[in-house]
Structures are given as structure tokens and as C-alpha cells.
Coordinates of C-alpha atoms and ligand atoms in Angstrom, one line a residue:
X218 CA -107.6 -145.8 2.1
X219 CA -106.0 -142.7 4.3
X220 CA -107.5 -141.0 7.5
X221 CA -106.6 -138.1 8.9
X222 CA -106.8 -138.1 12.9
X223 CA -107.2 -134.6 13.9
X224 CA -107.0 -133.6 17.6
X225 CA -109.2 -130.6 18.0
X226 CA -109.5 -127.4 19.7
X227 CA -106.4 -125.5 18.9
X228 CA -106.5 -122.0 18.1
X229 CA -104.7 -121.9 14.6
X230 CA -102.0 -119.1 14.0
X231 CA -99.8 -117.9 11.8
X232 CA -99.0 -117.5 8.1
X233 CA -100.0 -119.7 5.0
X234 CA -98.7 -119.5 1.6
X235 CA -101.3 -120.3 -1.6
X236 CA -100.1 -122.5 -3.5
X237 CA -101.1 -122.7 -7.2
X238 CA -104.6 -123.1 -8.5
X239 CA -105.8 -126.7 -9.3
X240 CA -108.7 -125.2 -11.6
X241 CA -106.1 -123.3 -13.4
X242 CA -103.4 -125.5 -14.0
X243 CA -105.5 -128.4 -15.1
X244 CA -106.9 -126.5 -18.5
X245 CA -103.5 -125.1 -19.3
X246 CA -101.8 -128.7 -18.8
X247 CA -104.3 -129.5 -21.0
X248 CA -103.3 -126.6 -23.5
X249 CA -99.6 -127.7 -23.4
X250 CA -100.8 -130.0 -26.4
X251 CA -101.6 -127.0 -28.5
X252 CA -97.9 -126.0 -29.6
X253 CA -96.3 -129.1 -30.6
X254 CA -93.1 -128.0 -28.4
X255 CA -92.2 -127.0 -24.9
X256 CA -94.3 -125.7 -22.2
X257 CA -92.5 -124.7 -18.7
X258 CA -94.6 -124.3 -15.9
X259 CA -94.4 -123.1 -12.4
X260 CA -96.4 -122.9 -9.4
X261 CA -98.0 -126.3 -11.0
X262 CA -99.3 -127.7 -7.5
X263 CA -98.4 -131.1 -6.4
X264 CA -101.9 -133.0 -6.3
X265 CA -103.2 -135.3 -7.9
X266 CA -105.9 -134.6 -10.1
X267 CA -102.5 -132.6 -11.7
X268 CA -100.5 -135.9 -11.2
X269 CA -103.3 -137.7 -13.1
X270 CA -103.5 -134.9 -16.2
X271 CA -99.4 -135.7 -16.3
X272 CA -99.9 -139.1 -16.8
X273 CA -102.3 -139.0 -19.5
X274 CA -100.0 -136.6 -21.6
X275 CA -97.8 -139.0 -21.6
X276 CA -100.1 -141.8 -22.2
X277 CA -101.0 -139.4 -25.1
X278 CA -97.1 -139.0 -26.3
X279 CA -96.2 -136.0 -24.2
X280 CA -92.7 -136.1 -22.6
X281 CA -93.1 -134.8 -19.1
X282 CA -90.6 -133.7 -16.8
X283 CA -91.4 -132.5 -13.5
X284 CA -89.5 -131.3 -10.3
X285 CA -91.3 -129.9 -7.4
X286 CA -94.1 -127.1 -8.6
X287 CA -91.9 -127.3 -12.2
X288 CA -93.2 -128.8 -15.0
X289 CA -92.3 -129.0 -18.2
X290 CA -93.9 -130.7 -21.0
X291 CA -92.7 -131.0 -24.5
X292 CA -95.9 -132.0 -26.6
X293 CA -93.7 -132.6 -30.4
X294 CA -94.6 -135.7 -30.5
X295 CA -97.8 -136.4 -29.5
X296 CA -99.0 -140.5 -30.8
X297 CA -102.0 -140.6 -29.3
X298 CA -105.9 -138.9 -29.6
X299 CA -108.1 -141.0 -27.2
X300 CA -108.6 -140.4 -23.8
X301 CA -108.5 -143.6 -22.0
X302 CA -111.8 -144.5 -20.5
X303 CA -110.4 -145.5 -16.8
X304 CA -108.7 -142.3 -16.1
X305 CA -111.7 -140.1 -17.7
X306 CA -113.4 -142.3 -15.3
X307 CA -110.9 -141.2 -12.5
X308 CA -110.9 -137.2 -13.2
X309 CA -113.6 -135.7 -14.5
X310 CA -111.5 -133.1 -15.3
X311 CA -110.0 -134.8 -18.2
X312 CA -112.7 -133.6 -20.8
X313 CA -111.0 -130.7 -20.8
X314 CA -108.5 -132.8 -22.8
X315 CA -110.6 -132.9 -25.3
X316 CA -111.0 -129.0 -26.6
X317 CA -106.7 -129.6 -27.4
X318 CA -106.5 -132.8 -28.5
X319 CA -109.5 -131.4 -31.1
X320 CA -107.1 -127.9 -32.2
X321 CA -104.1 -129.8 -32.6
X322 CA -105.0 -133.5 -34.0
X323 CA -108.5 -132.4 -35.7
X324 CA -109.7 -135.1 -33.8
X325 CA -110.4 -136.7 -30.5
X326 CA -112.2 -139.7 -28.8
X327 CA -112.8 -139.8 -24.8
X328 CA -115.5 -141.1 -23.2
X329 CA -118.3 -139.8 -21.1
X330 CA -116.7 -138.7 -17.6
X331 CA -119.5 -140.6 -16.1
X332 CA -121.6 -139.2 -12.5
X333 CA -120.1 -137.5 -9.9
X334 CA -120.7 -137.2 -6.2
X335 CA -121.3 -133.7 -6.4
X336 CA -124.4 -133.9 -9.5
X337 CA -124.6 -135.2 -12.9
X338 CA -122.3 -133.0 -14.3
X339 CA -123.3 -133.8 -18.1
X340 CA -121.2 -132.4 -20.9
X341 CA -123.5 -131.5 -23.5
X342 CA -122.4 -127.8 -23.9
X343 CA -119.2 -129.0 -24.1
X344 CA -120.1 -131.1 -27.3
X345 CA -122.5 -128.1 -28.7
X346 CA -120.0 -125.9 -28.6
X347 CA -117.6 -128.5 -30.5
X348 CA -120.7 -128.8 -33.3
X349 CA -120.4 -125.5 -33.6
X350 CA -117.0 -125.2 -34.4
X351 CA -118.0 -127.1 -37.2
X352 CA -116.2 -130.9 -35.5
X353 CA -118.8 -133.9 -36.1
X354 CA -119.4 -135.7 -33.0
X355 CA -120.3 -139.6 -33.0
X356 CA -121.6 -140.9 -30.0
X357 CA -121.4 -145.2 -29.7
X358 CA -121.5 -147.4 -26.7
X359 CA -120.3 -144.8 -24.5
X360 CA -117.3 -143.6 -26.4
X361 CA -117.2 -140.0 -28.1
X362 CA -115.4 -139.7 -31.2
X363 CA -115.2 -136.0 -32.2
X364 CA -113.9 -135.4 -36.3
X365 CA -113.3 -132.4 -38.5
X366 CA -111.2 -131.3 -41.6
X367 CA -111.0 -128.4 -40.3
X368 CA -111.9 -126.1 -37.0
X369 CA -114.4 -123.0 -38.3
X370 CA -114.2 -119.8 -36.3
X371 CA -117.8 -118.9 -34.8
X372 CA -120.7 -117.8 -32.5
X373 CA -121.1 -120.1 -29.5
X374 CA -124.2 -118.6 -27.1
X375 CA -123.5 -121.1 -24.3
X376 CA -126.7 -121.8 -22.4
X377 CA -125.4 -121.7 -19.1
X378 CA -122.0 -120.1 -17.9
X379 CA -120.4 -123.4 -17.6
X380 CA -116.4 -123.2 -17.1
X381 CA -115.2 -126.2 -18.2
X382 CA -117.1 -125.5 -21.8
X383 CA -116.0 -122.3 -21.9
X384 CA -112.2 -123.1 -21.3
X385 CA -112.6 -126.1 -23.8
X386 CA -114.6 -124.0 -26.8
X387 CA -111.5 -122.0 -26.2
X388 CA -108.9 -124.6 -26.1
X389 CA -110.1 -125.6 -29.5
X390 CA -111.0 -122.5 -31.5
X391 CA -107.2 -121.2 -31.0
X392 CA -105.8 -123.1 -34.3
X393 CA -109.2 -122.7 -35.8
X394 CA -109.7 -120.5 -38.8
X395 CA -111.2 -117.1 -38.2
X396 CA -112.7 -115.6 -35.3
X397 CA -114.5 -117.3 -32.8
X398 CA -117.0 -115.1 -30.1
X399 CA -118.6 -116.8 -27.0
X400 CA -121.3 -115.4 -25.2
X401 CA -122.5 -115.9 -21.9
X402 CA -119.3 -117.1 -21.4
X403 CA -117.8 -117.7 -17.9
X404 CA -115.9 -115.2 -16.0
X405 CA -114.1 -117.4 -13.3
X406 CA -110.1 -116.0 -12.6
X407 CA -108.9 -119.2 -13.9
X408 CA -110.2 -118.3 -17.4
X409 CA -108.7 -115.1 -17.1
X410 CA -105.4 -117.4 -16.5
X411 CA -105.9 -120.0 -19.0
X412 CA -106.5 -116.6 -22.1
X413 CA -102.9 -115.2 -20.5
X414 CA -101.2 -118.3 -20.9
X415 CA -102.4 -119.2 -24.3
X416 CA -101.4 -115.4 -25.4
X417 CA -97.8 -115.9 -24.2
X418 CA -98.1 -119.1 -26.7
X419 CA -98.9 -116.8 -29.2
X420 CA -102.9 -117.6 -29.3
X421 CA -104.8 -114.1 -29.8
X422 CA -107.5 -114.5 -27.1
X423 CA -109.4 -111.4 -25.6
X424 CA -112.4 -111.0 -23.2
X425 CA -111.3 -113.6 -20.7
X426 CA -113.2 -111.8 -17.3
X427 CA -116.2 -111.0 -19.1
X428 CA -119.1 -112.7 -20.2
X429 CA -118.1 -112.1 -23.8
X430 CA -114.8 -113.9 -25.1
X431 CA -113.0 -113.7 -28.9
X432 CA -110.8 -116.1 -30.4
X433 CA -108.7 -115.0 -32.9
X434 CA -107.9 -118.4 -34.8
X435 CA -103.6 -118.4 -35.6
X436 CA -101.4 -120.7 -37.8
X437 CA -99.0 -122.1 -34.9
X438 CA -98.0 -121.7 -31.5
X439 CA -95.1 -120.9 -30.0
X440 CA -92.7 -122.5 -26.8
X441 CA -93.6 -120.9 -23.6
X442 CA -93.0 -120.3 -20.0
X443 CA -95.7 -119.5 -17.3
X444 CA -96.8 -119.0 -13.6
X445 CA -100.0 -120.3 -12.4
X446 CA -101.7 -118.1 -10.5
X447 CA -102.9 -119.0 -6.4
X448 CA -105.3 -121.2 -5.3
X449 CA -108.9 -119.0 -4.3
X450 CA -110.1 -122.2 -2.9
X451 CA -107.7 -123.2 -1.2
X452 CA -106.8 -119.2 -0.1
X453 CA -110.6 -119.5 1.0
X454 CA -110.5 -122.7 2.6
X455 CA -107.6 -121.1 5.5
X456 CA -109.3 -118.5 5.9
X457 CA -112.3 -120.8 6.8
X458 CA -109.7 -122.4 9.4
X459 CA -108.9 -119.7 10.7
X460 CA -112.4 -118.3 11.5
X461 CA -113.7 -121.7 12.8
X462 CA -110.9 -121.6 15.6
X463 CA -111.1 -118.7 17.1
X464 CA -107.7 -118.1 15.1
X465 CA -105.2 -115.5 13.2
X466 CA -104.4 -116.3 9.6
X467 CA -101.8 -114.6 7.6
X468 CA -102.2 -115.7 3.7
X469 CA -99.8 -114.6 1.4
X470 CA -99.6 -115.5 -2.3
X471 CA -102.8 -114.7 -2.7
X472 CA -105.3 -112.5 -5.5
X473 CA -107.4 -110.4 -2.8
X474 CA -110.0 -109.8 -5.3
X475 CA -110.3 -113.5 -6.5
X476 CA -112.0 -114.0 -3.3
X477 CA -114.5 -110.6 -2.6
X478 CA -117.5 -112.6 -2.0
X479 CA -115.6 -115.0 0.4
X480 CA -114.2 -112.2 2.5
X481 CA -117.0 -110.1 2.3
X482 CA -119.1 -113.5 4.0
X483 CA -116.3 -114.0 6.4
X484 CA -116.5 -109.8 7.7
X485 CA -120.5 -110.4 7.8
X486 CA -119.7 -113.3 10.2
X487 CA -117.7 -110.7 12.4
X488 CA -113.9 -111.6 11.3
X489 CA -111.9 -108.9 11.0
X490 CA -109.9 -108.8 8.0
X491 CA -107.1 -106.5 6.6
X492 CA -106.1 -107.1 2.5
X493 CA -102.6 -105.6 1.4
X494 CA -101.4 -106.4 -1.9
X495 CA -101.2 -110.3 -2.4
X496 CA -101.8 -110.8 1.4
X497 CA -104.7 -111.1 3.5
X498 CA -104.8 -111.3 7.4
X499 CA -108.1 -112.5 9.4
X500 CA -108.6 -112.2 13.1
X501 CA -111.7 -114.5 13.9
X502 CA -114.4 -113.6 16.3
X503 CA -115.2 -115.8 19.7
X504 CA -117.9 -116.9 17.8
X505 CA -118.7 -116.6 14.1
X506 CA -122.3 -114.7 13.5
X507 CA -124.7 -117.2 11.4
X508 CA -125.3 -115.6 7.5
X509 CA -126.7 -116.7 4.6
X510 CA -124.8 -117.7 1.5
X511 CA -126.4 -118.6 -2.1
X512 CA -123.6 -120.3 -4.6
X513 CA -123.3 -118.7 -8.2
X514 CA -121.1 -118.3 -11.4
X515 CA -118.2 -115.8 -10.9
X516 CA -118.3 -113.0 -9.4
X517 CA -120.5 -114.6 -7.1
X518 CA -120.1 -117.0 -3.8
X519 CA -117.9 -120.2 -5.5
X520 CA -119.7 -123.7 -5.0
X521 CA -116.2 -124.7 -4.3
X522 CA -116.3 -122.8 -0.9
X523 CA -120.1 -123.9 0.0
X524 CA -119.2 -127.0 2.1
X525 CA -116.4 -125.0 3.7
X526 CA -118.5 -122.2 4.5
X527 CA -121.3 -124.6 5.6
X528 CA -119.5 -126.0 8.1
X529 CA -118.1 -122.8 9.8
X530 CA -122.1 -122.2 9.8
X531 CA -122.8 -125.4 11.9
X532 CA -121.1 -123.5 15.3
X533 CA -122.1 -119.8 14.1
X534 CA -124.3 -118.3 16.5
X535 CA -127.9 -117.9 14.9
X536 CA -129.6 -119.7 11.9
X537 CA -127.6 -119.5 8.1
X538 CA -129.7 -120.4 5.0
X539 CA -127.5 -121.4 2.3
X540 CA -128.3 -122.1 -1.4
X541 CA -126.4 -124.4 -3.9
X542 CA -127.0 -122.8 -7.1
X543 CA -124.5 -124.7 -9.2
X544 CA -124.9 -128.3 -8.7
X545 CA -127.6 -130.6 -7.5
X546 CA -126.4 -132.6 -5.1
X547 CA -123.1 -130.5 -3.2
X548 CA -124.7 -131.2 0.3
X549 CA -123.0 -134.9 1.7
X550 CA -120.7 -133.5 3.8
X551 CA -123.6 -132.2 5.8
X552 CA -124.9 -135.8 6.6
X553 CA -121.2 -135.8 8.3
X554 CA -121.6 -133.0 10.1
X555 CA -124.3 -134.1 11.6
X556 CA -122.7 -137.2 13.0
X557 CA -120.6 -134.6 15.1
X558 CA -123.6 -132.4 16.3
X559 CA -124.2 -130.4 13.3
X560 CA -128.0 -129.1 13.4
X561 CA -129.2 -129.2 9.0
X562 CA -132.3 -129.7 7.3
X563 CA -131.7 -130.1 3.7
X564 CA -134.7 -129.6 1.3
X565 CA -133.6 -129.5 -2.3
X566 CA -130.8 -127.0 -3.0
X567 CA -131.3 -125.5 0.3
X568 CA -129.7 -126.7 3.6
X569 CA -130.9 -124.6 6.7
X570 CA -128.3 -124.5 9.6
X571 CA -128.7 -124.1 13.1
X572 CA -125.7 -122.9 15.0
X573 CA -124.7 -125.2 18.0
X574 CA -121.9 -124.0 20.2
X575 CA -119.5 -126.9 19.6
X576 CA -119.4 -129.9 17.3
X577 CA -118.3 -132.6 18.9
X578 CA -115.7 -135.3 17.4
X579 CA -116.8 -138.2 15.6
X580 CA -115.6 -140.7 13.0
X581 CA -116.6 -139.2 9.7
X582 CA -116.1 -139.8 5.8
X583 CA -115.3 -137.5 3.1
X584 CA -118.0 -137.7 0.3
X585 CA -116.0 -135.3 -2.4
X586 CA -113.0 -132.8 -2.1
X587 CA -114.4 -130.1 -1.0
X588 CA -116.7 -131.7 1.7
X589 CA -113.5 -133.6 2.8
X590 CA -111.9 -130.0 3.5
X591 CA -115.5 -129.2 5.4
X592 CA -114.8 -132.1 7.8
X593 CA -111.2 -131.5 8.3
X594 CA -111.7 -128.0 9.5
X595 CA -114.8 -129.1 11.8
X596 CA -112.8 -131.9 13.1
X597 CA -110.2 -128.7 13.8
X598 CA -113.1 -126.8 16.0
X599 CA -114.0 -129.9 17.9
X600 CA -112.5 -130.4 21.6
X601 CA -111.9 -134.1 21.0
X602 CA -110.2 -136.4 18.3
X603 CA -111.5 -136.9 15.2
X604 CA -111.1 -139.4 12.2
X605 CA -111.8 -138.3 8.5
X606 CA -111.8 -141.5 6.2
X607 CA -111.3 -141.3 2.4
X608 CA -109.3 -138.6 2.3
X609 CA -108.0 -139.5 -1.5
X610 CA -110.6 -137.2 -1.9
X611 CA -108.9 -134.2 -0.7
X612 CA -105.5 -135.2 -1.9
X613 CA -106.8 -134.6 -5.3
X614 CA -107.3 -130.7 -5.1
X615 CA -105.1 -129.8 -1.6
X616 CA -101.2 -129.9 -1.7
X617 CA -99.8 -130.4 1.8
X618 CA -102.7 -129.8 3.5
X619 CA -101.5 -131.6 6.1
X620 CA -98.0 -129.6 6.8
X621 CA -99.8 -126.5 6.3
X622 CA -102.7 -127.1 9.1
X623 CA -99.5 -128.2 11.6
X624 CA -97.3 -125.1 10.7
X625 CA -100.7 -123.5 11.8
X626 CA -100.6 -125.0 14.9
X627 CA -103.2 -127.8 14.2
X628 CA -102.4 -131.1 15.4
X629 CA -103.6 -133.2 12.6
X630 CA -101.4 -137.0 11.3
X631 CA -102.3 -138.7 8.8
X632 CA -103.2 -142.7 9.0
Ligands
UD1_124 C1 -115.4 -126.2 -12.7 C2 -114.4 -126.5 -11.6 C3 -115.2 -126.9 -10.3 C4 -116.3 -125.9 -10.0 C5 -117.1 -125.6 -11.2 C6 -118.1 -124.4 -11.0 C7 -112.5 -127.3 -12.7 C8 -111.5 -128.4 -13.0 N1 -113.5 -127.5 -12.0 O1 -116.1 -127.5 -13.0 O2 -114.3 -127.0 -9.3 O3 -117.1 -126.4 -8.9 O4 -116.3 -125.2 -12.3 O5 -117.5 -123.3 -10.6 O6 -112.2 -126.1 -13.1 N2 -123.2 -128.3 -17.0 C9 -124.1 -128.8 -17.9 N3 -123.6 -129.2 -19.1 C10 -122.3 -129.1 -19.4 C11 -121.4 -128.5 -18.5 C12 -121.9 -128.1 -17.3 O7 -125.3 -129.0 -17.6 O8 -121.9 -129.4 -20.6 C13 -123.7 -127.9 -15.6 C14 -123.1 -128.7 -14.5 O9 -123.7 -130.0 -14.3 C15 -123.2 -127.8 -13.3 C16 -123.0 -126.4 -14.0 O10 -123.3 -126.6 -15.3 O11 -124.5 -127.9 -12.8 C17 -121.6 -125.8 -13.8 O12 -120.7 -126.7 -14.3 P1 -119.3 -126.2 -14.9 O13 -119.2 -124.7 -14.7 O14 -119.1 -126.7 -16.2 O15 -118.2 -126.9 -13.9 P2 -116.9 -127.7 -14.3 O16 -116.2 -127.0 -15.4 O17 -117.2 -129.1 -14.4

């Protein structure tokens, strides 16, 4: 496995462009199934949680071609309707397979993703919502086999706001007859993606945004062409850089108001921040001021950005409480951290952080992708040279980290 070696204390400057979102292109890779023809996408990022939702849609019949951030995928002739158990295993992400396979095939078999280092992540409201659709689920020795005549337009109350079921109910009420209505529905910006990409299919789906979204089943779908919009965690995650170094970040490609919360965080911690169309510029502090942050569905503080944020707050000056509202078990990293002078007490979902004035460098492992990022940006603020092991984790959600932290300034290589 892959380090990166990262020779701290350099101020980082200059300008960073977002690539396209992970959490966006992964469901509507996933919807290329839906129209039996040709999708073209661009901005597809070059990762490889997207490299590994490529290579099941061909395992699943899919031609793929791809060039750079171009894909295209022509779903005709799709053979296949199972999920294969090792890369469900792999990605978690690949349930979201399972809403498309469902519209297009009437029927589906995958396996349970299985635990995660980030929480349980179960999928039950996935499945409900599927039942509810009117698809029979049958459940045997770890293997899901979802079956239907036909998909039944609906009323899906979703118990929590959880994205992935939202985007698969979705996924496979497009090709359904009638009109399907979640409630309670998530409002993340890559939903609001995932509705505007089905619609230039030809899908009729409105609401995407809101806690309230309608499917309007139709016949077929159509070709289609499509941008994926920027990367809030990663647009998030340089602006993190920035702030931790005593730095000047320029982002552009970037949806200002994807990330309110996150800049509204980083101007409480004293960064000074200017938005202008798709571009953002942060001029960090000396020091970062210690706040508080408390994770929660969309429009509220992304989990996604807790470990980044978390460790900005381990050399903030003052005490930050922060509160991991989404999953159970988001706080690794911080056992990290603390290898390089971090000052935590975790209780539960709250981790209570004492600012120190410098973390110092250490060899440290990344636990998940996110806490990864966490590390490589503390290993940034350090004076000395750190190693981060186990970085497959953060190639699976960051393209070119690497190149972009060095055309910052950062002298990071990787091992
Ligand atoms: C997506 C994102 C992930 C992000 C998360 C929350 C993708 C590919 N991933 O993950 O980066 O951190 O949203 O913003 O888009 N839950 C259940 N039962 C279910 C489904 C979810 O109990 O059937 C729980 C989960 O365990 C978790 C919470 O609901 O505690 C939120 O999960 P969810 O919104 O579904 O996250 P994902 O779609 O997996």
C-alpha cells in the first residue's frame, strides 16, 4: 500500500480548480443503465470509487469508453442483473446500482455492502422503499434478490433523510407506472444533480432540493449528454488547507452555496473570505479561532467535512465541541491526530478538542477517506515530515490530490 510523505510548514497559495463531484457522478453512472443507449458524461472525476462503478457496468454488459473526465457509456445491451459480491464488498457505493438495475431489468440481486469504517451503514430504507414500489425482496445467505412484474408509482415516507435511499427510490420509480412522492426526502446538491440529469434523459422528476420529491413514471428514456457538477467536499477540503496554513486559496469551479455552512464555519474561525460567482477566495488567520460544529443532513454542516474540520480544530486557538450527527463511528482519524499532538476526548458522538499551537509530525494511518484528507492537511501544518499510510483510502474520493497540494505550494510525494 501507498504513503504520502509530506514535508510540513509551508504556507499554501494560489488557485485550485474543483473537480467534479464523487457523490454526484456515482448515482448518475449508476442511472446510465436506465436508457438502454448512450450516456456522455463530463467532469466524471478520475477516482476510483468512479473507476470501480465503470468496471461493474461492464461486468453488467455496459460498453464503457472513457478519456480523461469523459465518459461515455452505452447501456443497449446490458447481460447482466447481479451485483457481484466482491466489488459490493469493495464500494459501498454500489447499492446504488441496485435502484437502475430494478427500473430497467425488473429485477436485481446484490449483496449486503457489508460494515464500514465509518458506522454500520445498514440499508434497510433502501429495501423499504423498494417494497414499496411494490418489488418483492428475498433475502438468503447474504444475497438480496429484489423481483417485480412491474414497478407501482407511490408514497415513500423515508424514516430518516438518508441520500443514498433517496437517490435509489428515485433511480427506480423513473420507468415505474404512475407517480411516485417521497417525503422526508434528502436535500443534498447531488440530488438536485442526479433529478437534472435524469430530466435531460427524458425522466419527469421534480422536487429534487426539498424535502418532498415526485416521480413521474415514463415509457422510455432517451440518449443523453451531461456535466457533473463540482466537488463541495473536495471545494471544502482546500479551503481547509488553506486555513490550516496560514494560507491564500483561490477555488474556482466551484457552487458557493453548496458549501454555506462550511464557509460560514471557516469566517467564525476568523478567515476571511470573498465568494464571486463560481469562485471563492480565503485568506486564513495566523491562527484559526476554536468553534463548534454539529454534522447534519443538507443544508446543514456535511459529515463529509467533520474530520477535515476536526483537524483544523486541533491547532485552533481555544476549545471546539464538535458533534457527529450522521454516523456512529466518523472519529478514527482523531486517534491519529493524536499521535501528532492533537489534544481529543471523544465520548460517544462527541469529540471535544483542545487547541495546541502546532501538531507535530508523526507516522500516521488513514482509517477512511475523509479522515485520510484530515491527516494529509495536518501533516501540511506540521514543521516536520510526515508519513500518511493507506492512502487507497483517499484515492478513492480525491483526484490528483497530490498535484493540486504541490501546485499550492505543498511539498507532498507520494511512496
Ligand atoms: C452518502 C454519501 C456520503 C455521505 C452521506 C451523508 C455517496 C456515495 N455517499 O452516503 O459521502 O457521508 O451520504 O451525507 O453519496 N441509514 C440507515 N439505513 C439506510 C440508509 C442509511 O440507517 O438504509 C443511515 C446510515 O447508517 C447513516 C445515515 O442513515 O447513519 C445517513 O446515511 P445516508 O444518507 O444513506 O448516506 P449514504 O447515502 O450511504
Amino acid at each position: 500500500m501507498s504513503s504520502y510523505i509530506i514535508q510540513g510548514g509551508k504556507k499554501l497559495e494560489g488557485v485550485v480548480k474543483v473537480s467534479g463531484s464523487k457523490n454526484a457522478s456515482l448515482p448518475i453512472l449508476a442511472a446510465s443503465i436506465l436508457n438502454g443507449g448512450t450516456t456522455k458524461l463530463y467532469n466524471v472525476p478520475n477516482i476510483h470509487d468512479a473507476q470501480k462503478m465503470l468496471e461493474i457496468l461492464k461486468l453488467l454488459g455496459c460498453k464503457v469508453k472513457k478519456k480523461e473526465n469523459k465518459v461515455i457509456i452505452d447501456s443497449s445491451n446490458l447481460k447482466n442483473y447481479e451485483i457481484p459480491e466482491n466489488l459490493m464488498r469493495e464500494m459501498r457505493s454500489s447499492v446504488i446500482l441496485a435502484g437502475s438495475i430494478i427500473g430497467r431489468n425488473k429485477k436485481a440481486t446484490f449483496s449486503y455492502p457489508g460494515g464500514c469504517d465509518i458506522g454500520a451503514r445498514p440499508i434497510d430504507l433502501h429495501l423499504k422503499a423498494f417494497e414499496k414500489l411494490g418489488i418483492s425482496i428475498k433475502e438468503e445467505g447474504g444475497k438480496i434478490e429484489c423481483t417485480c412484474d412491474k414497478i407501482k408509482g407511490t408514497k415513500i415516507d423515508l424514516d430518516f433523510p438518508s441520500v443514498g435511499a433517496t437517490e435509489n427510490a428515485i433511480l427506480a420509480a423513473c420507468l415505474a407506472e404512475g407517480e411516485t412522492i417521497i417525503t422526508n426526502a434528502a436535500r443534498e446538491p447531488e440530488i438536485m444533480d442526479l433529478e437534472k440529469f435524469l430530466n435531460r434523459m427524458g425522466a419527469r422528476v421534480e422536487g429534487a432540493g426539498t424535502n418532498q420529491i415526485k416521480i413521474t413514471g415514463v415509457k422510455k428514456l432517451k440518449n443523453v449528454e451531461y456535466n457533473i457538477m463540482p466537488d463541495r467536499i473536495e471545494a471544502g477540503t482546500f479551503l481547509v488547507a488553506g486555513a490550516m496554513t496560514s494560507g491564500k486559496i483561490e477555488l474556482i469551479n466551484v457552487v458557493p452555496e453548496h458549501i454555506e455552512p462550511i464557509i460560514n464555519k471557516l469566517q467564525e474561525a476568523n478567515c476571511k473570505i470573498e465568494v464571486e460567482n463560481n469562485k471563492i477566495n480565503l485568506i486564513a488567520p495566523k491562527r484559526l479561532k476554536a468553534v463548534d460544529i454539529k454534522t447534519m443532513p443538507y443544508p446543514g454542516f456535511p459529515t463529509d467535512m467533520q474530520a477535515v474540520f476536526g483537524a483544523a480544530m486541533t491547532i485552533s486557538k481555544g476549545t471546539s465541541v464538535i458533534v457527529e450527527n450522521i454516523f456512529e463511528n466518523r472519529y478514527k482519524y482523531m486517534q491519529e491526530l493524536v499521535r501528532m499532538g492533537a489534544k481529543v476526548t471523544i465520548e460517544g458522538r462527541t469529540a471535544v478538542v483542545k487547541g495546541v499551537k502546532k501538531l507535530h509530525a508523526a507516522n500516521v494511518k488513514s482509517t477512511d477517506l475523509r479522515g485520510g484528507a484530515a491527516l494529509v492537511l495536518a501533516g501540511l501544518a506540521t514543521n516536520g515530515i510526515t508519513e500518511v499510510e493507506e492512502i487507497q483510502y483517499i484515492l478513492r474520493g480525491y483526484e490528483n490530490l497530490e498535484k493540486k497540494l504541490t501546485n499550492l505550494g505543498a511539498k507532498i510525494y507520494l511512496k
